[in-house]
PDB file of C-alpha atoms and ligand atoms in Angstrom:
ATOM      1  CA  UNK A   1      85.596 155.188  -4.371  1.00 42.00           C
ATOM      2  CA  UNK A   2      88.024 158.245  -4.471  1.00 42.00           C
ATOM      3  CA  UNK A   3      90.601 157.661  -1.263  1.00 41.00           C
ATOM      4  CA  UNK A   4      89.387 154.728  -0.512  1.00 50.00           C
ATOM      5  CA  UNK A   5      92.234 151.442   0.365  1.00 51.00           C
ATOM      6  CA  UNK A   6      91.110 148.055  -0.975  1.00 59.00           C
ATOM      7  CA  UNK A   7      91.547 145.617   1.760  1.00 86.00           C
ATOM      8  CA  UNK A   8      93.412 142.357   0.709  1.00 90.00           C
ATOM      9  CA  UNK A   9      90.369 140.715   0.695  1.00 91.00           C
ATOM     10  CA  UNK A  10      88.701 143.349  -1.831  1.00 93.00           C
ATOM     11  CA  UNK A  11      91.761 142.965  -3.876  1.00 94.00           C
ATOM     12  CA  UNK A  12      91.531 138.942  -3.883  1.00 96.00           C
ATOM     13  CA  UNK A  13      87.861 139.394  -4.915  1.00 97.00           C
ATOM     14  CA  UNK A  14      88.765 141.536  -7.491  1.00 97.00           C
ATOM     15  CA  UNK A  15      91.285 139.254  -8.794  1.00 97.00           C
ATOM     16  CA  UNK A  16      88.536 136.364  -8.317  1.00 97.00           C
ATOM     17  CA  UNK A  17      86.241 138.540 -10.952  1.00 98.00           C
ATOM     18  CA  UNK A  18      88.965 138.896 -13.313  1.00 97.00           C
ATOM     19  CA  UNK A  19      90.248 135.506 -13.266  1.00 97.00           C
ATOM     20  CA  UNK A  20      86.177 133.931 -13.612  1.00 97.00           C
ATOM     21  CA  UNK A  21      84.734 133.658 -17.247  1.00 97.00           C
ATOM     22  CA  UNK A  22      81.373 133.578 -16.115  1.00 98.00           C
ATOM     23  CA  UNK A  23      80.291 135.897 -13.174  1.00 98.00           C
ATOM     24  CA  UNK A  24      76.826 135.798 -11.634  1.00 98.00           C
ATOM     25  CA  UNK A  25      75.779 138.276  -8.689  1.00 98.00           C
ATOM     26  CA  UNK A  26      73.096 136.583  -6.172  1.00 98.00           C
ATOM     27  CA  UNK A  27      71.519 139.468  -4.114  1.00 98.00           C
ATOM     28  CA  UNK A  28      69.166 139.865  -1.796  1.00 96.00           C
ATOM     29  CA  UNK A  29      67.775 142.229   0.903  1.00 93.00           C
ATOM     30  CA  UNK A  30      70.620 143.292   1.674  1.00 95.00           C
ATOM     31  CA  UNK A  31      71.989 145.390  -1.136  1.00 96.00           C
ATOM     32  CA  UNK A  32      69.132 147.522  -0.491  1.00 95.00           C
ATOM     33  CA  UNK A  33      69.488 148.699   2.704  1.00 93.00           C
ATOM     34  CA  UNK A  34      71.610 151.443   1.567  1.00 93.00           C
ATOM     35  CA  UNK A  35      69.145 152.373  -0.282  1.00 94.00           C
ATOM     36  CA  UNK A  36      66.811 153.050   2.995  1.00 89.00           C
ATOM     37  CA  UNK A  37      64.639 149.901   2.322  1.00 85.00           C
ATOM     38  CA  UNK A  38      64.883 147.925   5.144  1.00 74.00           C
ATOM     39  CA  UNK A  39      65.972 143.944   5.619  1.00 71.00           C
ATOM     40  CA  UNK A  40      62.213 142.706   7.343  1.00 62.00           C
ATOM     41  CA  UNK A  41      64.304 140.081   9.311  1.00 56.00           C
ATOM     42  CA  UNK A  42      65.674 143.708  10.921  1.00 54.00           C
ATOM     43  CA  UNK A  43      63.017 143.971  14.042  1.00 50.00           C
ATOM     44  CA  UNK A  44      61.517 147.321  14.388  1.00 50.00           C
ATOM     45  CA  UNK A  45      61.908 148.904  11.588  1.00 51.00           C
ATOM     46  CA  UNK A  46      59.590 150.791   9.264  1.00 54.00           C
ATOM     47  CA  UNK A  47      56.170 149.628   8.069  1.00 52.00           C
ATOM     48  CA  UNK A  48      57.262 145.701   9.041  1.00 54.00           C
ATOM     49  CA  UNK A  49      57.287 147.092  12.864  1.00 59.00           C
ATOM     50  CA  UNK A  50      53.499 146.606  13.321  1.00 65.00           C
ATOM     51  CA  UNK A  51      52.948 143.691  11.131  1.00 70.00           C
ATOM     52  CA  UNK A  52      53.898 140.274  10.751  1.00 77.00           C
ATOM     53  CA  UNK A  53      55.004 140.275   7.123  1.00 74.00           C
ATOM     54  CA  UNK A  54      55.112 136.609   6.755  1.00 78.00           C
ATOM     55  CA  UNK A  55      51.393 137.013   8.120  1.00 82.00           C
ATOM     56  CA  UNK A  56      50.203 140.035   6.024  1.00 83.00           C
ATOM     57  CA  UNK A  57      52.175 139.378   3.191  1.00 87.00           C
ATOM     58  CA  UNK A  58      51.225 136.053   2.411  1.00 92.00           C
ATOM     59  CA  UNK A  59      48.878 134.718  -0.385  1.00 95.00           C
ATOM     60  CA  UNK A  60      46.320 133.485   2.146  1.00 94.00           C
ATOM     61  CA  UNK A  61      45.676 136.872   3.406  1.00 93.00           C
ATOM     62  CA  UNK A  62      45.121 138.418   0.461  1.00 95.00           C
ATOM     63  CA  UNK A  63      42.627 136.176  -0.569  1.00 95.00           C
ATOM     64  CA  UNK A  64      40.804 135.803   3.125  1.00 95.00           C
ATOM     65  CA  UNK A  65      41.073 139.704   3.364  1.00 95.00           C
ATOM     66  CA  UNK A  66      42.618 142.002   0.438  1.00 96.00           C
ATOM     67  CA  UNK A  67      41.525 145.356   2.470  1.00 96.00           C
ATOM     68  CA  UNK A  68      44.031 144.950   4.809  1.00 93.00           C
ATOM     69  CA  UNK A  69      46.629 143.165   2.496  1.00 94.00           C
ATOM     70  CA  UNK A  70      45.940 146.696   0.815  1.00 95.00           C
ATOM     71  CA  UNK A  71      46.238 148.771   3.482  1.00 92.00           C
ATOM     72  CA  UNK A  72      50.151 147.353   4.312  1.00 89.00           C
ATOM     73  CA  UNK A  73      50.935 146.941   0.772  1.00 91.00           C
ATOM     74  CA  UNK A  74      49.692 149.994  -1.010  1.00 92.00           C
ATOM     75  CA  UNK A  75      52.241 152.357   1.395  1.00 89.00           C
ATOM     76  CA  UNK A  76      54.743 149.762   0.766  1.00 86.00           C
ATOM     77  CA  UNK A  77      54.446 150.073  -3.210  1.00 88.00           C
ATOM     78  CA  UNK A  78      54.749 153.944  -3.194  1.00 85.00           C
ATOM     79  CA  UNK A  79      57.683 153.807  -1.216  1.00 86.00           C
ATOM     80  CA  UNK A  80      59.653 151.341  -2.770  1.00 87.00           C
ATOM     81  CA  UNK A  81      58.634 153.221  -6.370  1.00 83.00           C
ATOM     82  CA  UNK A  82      60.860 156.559  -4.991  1.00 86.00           C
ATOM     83  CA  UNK A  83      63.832 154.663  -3.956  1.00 93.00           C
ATOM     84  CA  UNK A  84      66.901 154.565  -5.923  1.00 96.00           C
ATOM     85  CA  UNK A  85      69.771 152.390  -6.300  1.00 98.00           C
ATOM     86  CA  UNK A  86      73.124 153.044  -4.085  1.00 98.00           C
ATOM     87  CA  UNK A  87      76.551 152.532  -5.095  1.00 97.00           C
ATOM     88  CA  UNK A  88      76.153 148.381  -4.773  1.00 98.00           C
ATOM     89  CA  UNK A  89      73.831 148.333  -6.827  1.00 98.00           C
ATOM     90  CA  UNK A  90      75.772 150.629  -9.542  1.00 98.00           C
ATOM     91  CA  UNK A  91      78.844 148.618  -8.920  1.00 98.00           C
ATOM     92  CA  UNK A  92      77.196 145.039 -10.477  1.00 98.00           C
ATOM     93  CA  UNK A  93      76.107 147.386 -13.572  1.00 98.00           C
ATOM     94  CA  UNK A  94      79.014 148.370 -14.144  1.00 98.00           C
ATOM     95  CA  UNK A  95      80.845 145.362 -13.657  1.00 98.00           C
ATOM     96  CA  UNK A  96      78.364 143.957 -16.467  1.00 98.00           C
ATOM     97  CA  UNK A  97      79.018 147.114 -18.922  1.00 98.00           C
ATOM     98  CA  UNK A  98      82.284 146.022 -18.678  1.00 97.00           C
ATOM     99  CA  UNK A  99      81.735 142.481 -19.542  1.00 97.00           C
ATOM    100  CA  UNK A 100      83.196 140.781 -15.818  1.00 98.00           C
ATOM    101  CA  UNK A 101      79.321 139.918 -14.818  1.00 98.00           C
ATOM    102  CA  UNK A 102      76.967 137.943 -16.578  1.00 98.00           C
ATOM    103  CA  UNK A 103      73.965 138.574 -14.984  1.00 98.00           C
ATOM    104  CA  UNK A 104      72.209 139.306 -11.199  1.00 98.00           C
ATOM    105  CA  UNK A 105      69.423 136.785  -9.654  1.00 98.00           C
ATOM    106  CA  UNK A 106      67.475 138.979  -7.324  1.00 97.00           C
ATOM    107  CA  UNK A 107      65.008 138.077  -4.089  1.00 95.00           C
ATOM    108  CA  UNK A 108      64.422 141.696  -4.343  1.00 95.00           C
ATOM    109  CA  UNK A 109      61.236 143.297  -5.867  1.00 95.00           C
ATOM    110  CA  UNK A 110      62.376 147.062  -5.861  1.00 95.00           C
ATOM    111  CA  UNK A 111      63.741 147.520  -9.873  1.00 96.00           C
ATOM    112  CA  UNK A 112      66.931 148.417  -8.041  1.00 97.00           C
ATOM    113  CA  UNK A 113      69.018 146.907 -10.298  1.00 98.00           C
ATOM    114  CA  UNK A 114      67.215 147.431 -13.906  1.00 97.00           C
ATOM    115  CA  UNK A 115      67.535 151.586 -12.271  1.00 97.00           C
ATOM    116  CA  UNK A 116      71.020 151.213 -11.927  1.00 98.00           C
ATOM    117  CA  UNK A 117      71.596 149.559 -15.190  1.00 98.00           C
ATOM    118  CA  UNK A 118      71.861 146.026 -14.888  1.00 98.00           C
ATOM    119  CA  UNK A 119      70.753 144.703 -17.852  1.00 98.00           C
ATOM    120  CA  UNK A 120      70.518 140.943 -17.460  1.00 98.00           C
ATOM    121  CA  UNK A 121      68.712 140.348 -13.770  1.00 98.00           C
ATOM    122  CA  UNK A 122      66.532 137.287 -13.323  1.00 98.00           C
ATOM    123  CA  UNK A 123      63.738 138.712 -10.118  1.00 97.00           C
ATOM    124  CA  UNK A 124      62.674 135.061  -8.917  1.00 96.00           C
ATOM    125  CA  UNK A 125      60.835 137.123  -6.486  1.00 95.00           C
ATOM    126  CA  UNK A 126      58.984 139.007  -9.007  1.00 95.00           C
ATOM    127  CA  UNK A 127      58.850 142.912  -8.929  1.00 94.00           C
ATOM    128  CA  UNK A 128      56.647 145.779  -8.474  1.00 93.00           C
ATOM    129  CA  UNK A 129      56.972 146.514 -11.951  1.00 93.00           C
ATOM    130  CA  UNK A 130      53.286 145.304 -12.575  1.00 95.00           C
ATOM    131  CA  UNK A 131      50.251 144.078 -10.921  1.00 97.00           C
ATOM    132  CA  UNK A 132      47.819 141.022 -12.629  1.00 97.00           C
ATOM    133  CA  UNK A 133      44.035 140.219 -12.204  1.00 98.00           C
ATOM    134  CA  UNK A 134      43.571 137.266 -10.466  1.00 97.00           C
ATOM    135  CA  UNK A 135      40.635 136.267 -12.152  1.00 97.00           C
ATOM    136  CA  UNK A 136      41.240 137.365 -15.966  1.00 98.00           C
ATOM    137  CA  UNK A 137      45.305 137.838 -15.882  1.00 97.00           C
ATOM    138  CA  UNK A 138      45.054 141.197 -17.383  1.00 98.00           C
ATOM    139  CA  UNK A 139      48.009 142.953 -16.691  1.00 97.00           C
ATOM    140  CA  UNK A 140      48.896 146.614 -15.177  1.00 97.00           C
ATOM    141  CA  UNK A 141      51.785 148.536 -14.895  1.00 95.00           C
ATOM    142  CA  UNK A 142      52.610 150.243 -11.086  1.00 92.00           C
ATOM    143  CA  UNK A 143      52.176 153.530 -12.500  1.00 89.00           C
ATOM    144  CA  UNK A 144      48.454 153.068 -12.904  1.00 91.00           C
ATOM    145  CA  UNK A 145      47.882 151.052 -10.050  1.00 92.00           C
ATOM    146  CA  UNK A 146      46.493 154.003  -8.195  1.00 93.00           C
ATOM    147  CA  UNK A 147      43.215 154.068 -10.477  1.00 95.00           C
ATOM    148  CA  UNK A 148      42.308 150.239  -9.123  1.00 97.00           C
ATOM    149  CA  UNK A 149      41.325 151.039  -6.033  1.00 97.00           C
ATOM    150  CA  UNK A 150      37.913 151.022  -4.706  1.00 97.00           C
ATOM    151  CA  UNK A 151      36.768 152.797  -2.132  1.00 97.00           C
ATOM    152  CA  UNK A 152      37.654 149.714   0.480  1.00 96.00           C
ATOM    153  CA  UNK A 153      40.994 149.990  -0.380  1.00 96.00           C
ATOM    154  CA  UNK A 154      41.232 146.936  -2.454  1.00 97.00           C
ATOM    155  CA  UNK A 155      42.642 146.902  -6.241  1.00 97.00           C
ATOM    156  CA  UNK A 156      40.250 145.899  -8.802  1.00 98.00           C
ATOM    157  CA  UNK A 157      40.381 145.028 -12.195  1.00 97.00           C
ATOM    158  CA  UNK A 158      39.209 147.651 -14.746  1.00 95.00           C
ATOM    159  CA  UNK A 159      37.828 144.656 -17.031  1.00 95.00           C
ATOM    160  CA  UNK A 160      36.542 142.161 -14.338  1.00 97.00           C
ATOM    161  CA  UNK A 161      36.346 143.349 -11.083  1.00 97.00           C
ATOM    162  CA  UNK A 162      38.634 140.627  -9.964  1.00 97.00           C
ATOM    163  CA  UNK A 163      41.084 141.038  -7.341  1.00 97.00           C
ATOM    164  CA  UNK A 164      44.471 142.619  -8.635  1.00 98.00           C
ATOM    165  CA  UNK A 165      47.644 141.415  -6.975  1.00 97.00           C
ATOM    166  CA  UNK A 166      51.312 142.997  -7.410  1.00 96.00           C
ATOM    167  CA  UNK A 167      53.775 140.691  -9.744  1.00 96.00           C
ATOM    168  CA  UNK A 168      55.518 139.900  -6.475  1.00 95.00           C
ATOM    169  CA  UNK A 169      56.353 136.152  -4.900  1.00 94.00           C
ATOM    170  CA  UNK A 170      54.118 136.635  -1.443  1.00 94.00           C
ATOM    171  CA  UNK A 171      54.903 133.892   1.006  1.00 91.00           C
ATOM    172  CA  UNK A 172      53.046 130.948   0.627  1.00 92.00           C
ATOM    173  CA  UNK A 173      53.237 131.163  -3.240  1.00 93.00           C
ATOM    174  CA  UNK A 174      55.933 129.061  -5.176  1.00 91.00           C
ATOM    175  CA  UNK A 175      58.910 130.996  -7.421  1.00 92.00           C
ATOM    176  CA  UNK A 176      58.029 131.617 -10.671  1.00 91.00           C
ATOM    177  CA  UNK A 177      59.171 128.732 -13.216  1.00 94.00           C
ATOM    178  CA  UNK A 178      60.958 130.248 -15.496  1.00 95.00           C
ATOM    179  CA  UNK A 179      62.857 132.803 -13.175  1.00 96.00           C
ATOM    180  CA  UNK A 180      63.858 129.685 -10.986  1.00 96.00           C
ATOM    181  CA  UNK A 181      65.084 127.902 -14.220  1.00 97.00           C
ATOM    182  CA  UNK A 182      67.014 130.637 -15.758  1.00 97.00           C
ATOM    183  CA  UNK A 183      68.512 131.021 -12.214  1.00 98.00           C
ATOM    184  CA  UNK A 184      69.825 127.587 -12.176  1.00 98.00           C
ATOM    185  CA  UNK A 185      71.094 127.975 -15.563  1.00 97.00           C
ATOM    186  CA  UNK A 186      73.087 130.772 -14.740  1.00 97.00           C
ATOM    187  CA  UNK A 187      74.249 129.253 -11.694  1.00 98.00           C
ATOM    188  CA  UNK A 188      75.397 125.916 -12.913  1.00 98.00           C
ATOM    189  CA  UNK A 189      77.766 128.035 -15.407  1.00 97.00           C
ATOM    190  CA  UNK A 190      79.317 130.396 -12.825  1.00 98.00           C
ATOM    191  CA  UNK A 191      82.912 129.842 -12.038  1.00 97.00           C
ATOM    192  CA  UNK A 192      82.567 132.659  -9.312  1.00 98.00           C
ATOM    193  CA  UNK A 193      78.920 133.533  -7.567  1.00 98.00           C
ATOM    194  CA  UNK A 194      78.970 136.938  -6.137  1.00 98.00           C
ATOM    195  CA  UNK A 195      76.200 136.475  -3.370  1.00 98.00           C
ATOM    196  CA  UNK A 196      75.490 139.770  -1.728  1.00 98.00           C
ATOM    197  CA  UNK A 197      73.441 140.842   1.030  1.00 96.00           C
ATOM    198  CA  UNK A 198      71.359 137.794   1.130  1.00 94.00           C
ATOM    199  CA  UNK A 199      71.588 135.591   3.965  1.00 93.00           C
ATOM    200  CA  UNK A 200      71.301 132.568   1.715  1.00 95.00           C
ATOM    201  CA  UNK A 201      68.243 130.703   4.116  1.00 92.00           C
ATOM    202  CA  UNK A 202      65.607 130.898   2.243  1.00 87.00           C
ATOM    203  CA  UNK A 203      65.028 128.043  -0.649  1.00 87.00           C
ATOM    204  CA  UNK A 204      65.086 127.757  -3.329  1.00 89.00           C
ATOM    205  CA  UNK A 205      67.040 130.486  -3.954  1.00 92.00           C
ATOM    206  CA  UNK A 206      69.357 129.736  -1.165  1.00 94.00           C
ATOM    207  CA  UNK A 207      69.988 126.419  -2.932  1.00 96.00           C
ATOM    208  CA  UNK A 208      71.961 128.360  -5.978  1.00 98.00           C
ATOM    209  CA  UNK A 209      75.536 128.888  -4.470  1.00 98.00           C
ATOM    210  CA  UNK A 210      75.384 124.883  -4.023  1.00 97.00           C
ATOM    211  CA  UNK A 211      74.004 124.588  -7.417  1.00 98.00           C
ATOM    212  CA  UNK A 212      77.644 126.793  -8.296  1.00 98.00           C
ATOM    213  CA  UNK A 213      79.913 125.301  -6.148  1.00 98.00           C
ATOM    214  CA  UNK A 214      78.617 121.636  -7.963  1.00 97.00           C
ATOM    215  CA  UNK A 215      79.650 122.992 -11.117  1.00 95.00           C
ATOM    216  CA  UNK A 216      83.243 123.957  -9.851  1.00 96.00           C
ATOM    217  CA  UNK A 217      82.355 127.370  -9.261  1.00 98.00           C
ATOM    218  CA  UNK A 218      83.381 129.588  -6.028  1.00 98.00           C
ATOM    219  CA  UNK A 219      81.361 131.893  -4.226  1.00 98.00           C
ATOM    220  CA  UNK A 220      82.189 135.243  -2.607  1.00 98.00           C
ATOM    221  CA  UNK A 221      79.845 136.400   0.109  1.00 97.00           C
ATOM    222  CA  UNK A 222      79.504 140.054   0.524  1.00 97.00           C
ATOM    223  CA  UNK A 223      76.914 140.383   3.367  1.00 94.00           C
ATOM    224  CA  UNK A 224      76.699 141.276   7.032  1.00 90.00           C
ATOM    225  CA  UNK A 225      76.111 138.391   9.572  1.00 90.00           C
ATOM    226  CA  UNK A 226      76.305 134.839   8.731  1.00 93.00           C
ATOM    227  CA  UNK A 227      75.645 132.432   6.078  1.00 95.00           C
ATOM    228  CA  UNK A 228      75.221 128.770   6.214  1.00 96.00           C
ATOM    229  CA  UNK A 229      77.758 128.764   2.981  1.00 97.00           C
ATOM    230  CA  UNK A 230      80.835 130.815   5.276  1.00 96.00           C
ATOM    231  CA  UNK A 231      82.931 127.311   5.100  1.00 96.00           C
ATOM    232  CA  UNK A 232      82.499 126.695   1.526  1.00 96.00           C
ATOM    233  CA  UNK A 233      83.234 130.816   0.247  1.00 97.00           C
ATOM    234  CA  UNK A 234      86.239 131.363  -1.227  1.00 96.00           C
ATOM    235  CA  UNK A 235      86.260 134.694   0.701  1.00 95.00           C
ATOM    236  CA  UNK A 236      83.745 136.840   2.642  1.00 95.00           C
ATOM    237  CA  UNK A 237      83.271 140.611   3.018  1.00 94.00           C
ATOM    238  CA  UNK A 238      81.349 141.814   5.572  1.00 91.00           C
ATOM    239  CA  UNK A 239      81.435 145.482   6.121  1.00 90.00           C
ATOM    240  CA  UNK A 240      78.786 147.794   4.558  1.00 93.00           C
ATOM    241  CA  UNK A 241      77.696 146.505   0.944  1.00 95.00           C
ATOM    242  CA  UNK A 242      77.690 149.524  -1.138  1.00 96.00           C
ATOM    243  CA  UNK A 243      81.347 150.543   0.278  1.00 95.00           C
ATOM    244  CA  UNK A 244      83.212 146.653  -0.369  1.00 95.00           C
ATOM    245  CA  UNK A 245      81.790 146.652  -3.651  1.00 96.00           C
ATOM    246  CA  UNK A 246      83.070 150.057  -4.582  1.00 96.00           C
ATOM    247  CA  UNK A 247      86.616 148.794  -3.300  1.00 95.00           C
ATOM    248  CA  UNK A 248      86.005 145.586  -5.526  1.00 95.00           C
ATOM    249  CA  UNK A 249      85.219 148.220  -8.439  1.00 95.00           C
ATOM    250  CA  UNK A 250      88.071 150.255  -7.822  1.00 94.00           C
ATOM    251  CA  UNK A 251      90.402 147.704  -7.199  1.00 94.00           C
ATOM    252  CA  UNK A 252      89.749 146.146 -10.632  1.00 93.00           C
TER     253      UNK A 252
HETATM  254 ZN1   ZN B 301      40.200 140.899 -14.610  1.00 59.30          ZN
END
C-alpha cells in the first residue's frame, strides 16, 4: 500500500514467506469483514442480530422447517452474491501469481477468494456457488436459485420437488471428505501456515495449524483477538487484515 511503513513484524513475515517453500493461507471469517460481511460471533450485527445462527442455520432446521431456514437464508445468499473481495483477499492471490503461496483453505462460503483470483482454495465449508436436491442430488448454480422457490418460500427441485439446500457446511453437518483431506494434505506440507482472520476454535479445521506445526512447519496468525495457537506462532499480526497483509505484500 502506497505510503504505507511495514512494521518489523510485517517485514519478519515477509521474510517468513520468502524463506518457506511451501506456503498455505488458512482463513476464515475474518478476512471478510472488510468486505462488509460480518464475523456471526460479532453480537448485533446484521441479519445474525435476530437469529440464532447456530439455531437457524443448522441441518435440523432445515429439515424440521425449510420456510423459515428460507426466509434467513435466501437474504443471506443475495447479499453475500454482491460482495467483493478487499485488499486481503487480493493480497493471497497475488502472493500465489507470484508463486510464494500454494494454496488457501477457507471456512468461508462467499467465493471471496476464487473473485480475487486465488486459484487453488480448498472451501471445507462449502460455498454458495451451488445449491443440491436433497432427494435426487441434482445440482443448481446460485444464479438460478431464484426460480426454486415456491410460493412458501422454500427451494424446490425443478425435477423432484425435493427440498434444495445451498452447497454450504450448516452446523450439525460434518466437512466434506475430500475438502477436509486435501486440507490436511496441504497442511502437513506447509513449512509456514498463514492463518488469517480465523479464530482457529472450531474443529476440524482448527486442528490444521497443529497438523503444520507436526510437520515442522510455522504458523503466522494474522487475526484480531486471540487464538488458542498465540504460544506456538512464530509471529502474530493483529491490526486490521486487509491493511497487514498489504504491508506483508509490499514489504516483499
Ligand atoms: Zn430432485
Amino acid at each position: 500500500m502506497e505510503g504505507q511503513v511495514a512494521s518489523a513484524q510485517t517485514e519478519r513475515l515477509a521474510q517468513l514467506i520468502q524463506e518457506s517453500e511451501c506456503t498455505v493461507a488458512l482463513t476464515g471469517a475474518g478476512i471478510s469483514v472488510p468486505s462488509g460481511i460480518p464475523d456471526f460471533r460479532t453480537p448485533g450485527e446484521g441479519m445474525w442480530e435476530k437469529v440464532d445462527p447456530m439455531e437457524v442455520a443448522h441441518i435440523e432446521s432445515f429439515r424440521r422447517d425449510p420456510a423459515r431456514f428460507w426466509s434467513f437464508y435466501r437474504p443471506r445468499l443475495h447479499s453475500l452474491g454482491g460482495v467483493e473481495p478487499n485488499p486481503a483477499h487480493e493480497a493471497l492471490a497475488e502472493l500465489e501469481r507470484r508463486g510464494l503461496l500454494e494454496g488457501v483453505i477457507t471456512q468461508n462460503i462467499d467465493m471471496l477468494h476464487f473473485k480475487a483470483g486465488s486459484e487453488r482454495v480448498i472451501e471445507v465449508h462449502g460455498s454458495i456457488r451451488s445449491l443440491s436436491c436433497q432427494s435426487c442430488g441434482r445440482g443448481f448454480a446460485i444464479a438460478d436459485s431464484e426460480e426454486l422457490f415456491d410460493p412458501e418460500g422454500v427451494a424446490r427441485c425443478s425435477g423432484c420437488e425435493g427440498l434444495v439446500k445451498p452447497d454450504v457446511v450448516l452446523f450439525g453437518e460434518l466437512l466434506p471428505t475430500e475438502a477436509m483431506a486435501e486440507a490436511e494434505a496441504l497442511a502437513a506440507r506447509a513449512d509456514l501456515m498463514l492463518c488469517v482472520g480465523s479464530s482457529l476454535e472450531v474443529y476440524p479445521v482448527a486442528g490444521l495449524p497443529s497438523i503444520a506445526l507436526g510437520g515442522g512447519g510455522k504458523l503466522a496468525i494474522v487475526t484480531k483477538g486471540p487464538t488458542p495457537y498465540d504460544r506456538d506462532a512464530e509471529l502474530r499480526l493483529d491490526g486490521d487484515v486487509a491493511e497487514e497483509l498489504s504491508a506483508v505484500l509490499a514489504a516483499l
